[in-house]
Short mmCIF file of C-alpha atoms in Angstrom, two decimals:
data_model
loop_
_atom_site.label_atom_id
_atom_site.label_comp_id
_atom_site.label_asym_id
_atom_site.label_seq_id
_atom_site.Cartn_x
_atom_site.Cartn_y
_atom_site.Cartn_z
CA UNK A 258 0.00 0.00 0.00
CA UNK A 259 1.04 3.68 -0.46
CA UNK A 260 -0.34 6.91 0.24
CA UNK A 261 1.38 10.20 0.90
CA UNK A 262 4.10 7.73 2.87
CA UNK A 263 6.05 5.07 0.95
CA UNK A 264 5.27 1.92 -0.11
CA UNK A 265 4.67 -0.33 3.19
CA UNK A 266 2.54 -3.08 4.91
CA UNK A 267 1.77 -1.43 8.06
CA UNK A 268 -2.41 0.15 7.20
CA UNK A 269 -1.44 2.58 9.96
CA UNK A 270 0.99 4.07 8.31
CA UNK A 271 -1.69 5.33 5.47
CA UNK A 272 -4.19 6.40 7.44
CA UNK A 273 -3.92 9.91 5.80
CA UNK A 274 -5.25 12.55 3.42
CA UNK A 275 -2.82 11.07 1.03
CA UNK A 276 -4.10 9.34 -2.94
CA UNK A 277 -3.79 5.73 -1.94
CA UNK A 278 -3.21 2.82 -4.19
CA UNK A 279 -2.36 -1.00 -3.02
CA UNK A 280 -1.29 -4.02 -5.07
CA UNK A 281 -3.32 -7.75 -4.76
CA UNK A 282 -2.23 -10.94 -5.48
CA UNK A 283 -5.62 -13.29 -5.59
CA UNK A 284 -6.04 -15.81 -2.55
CA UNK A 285 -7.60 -18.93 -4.11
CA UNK A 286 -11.53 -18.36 -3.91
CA UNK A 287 -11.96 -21.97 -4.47
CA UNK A 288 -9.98 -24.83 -2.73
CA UNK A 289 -7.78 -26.86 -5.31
CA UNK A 290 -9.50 -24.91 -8.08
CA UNK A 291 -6.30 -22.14 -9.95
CA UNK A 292 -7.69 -18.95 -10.16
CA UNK A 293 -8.40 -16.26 -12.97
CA UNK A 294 -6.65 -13.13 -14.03
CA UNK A 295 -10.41 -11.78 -13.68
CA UNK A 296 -11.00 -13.48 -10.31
CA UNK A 297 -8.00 -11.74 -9.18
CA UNK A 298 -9.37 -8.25 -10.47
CA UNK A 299 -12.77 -8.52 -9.78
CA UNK A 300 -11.59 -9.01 -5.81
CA UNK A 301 -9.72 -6.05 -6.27
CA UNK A 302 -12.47 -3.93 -7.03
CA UNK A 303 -14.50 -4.74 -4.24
CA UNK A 304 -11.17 -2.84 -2.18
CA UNK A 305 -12.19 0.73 -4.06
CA UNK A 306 -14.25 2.14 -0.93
CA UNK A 307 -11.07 1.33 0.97
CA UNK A 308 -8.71 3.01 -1.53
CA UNK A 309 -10.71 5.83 -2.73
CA UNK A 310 -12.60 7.13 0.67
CA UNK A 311 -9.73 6.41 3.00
CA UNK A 312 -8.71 9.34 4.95
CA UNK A 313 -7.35 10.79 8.41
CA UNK A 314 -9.84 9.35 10.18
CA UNK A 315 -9.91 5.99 9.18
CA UNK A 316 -12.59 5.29 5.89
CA UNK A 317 -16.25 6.47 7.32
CA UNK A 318 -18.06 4.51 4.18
CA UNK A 319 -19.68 1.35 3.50
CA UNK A 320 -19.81 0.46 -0.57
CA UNK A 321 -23.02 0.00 -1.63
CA UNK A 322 -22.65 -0.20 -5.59
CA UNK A 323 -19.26 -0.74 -7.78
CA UNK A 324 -18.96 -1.16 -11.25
CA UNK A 325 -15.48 -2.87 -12.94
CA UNK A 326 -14.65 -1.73 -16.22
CA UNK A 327 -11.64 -3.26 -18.34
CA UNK A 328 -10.17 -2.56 -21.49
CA UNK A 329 -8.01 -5.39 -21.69
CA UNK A 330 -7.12 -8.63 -20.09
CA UNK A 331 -5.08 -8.56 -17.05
CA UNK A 332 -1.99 -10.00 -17.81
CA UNK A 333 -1.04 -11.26 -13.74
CA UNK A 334 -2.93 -12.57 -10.75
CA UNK A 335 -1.07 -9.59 -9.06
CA UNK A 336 -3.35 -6.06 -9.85
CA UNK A 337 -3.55 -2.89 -8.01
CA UNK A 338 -5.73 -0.02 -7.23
CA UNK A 339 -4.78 4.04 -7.34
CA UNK A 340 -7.64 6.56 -6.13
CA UNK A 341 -8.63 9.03 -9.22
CA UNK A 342 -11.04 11.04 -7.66
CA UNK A 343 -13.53 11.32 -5.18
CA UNK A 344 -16.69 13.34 -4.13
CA UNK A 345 -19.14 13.24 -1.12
CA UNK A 346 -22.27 15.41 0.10
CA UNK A 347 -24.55 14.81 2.16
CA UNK A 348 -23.41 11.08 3.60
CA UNK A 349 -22.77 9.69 0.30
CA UNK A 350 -19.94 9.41 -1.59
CA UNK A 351 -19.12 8.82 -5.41
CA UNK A 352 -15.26 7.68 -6.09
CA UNK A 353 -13.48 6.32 -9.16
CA UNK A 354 -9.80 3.97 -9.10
CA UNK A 355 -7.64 3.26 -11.99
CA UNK A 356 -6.94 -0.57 -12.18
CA UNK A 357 -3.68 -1.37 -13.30
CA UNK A 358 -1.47 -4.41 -13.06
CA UNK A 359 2.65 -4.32 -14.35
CA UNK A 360 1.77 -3.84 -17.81
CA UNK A 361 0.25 -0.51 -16.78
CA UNK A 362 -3.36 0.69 -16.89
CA UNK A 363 -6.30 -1.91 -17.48
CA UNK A 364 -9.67 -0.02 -16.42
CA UNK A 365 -11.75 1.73 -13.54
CA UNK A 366 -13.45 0.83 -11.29
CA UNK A 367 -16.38 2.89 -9.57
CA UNK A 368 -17.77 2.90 -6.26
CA UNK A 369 -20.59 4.60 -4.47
CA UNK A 370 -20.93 4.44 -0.76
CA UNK A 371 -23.10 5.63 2.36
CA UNK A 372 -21.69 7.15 5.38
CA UNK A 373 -21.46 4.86 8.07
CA UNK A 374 -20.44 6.90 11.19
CA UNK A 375 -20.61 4.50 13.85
CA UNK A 376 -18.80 1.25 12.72
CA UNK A 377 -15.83 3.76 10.80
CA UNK A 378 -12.67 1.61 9.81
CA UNK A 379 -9.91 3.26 11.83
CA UNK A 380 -6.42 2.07 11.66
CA UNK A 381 -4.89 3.97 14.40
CA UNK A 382 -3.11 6.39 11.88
CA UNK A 383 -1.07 9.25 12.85
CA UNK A 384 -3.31 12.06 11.85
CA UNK A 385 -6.50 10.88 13.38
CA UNK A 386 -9.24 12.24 12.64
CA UNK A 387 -12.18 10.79 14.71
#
């Protein structure tokens, strides 16, 4: 994962107002079964909320819609996230990631998502916010 700080492991670290992005590499979804360069990117999107509305204070969202969109074929089982933009009024939140894997750029991904005050995902950052 990376953020305003350098790549690292440690979530607290990125608990920030930084652009984050994070790399994947699929867990098998079923046992004894190889998995899919589109299993392994169609997890990934379901991490956009986390990428794209993760702040200071931890990310105060729950997804309630994404939508994947590819141009091409991934060409790993290892594909990342990077926050494009993101916009929020009122408790809800619209947000859009670039999907890329090491051959560069593959697609978006969209997300909208609720405010969900009182289960927020806080990471003990630095900068808290809460």
């Amino acid at each position: 994962m990376a953020s305003s700080e350098p790549w690292s492991n440690r979530f607290e670290d990125h608990q920030n107002e930084g652009r984050h992005q994070m790399w994947h590499q699929l867990v098998p979804i079923v046992l004894d079964e190889p998995g899919t360069t589109f299993q392994a990117t169609a997890g990934i999107a379901d991490t956009a909320n986390m990428v794209c509305n993760w702040g200071s204070g931890g990310v105060p969202y729950i997804n309630s819609d994404l939508s994947l969109m590819l141009a091409r074929r991934p060409g790993s089982m290892e594909v990342g996230l990077r926050a494009l933009d993101h916009v929020q009024r009122d408790g809800v939140s619209v947000a859009t990631a670039e999907v890329f894997d090491r051959e560069g750029p593959l697609g978006t991904v969209s997300v909208t998502a609720v405010a969900n005050p009182m289960d927020t995902l806080d990471f003990g950052g630095k900068a808290k916010g809460n």
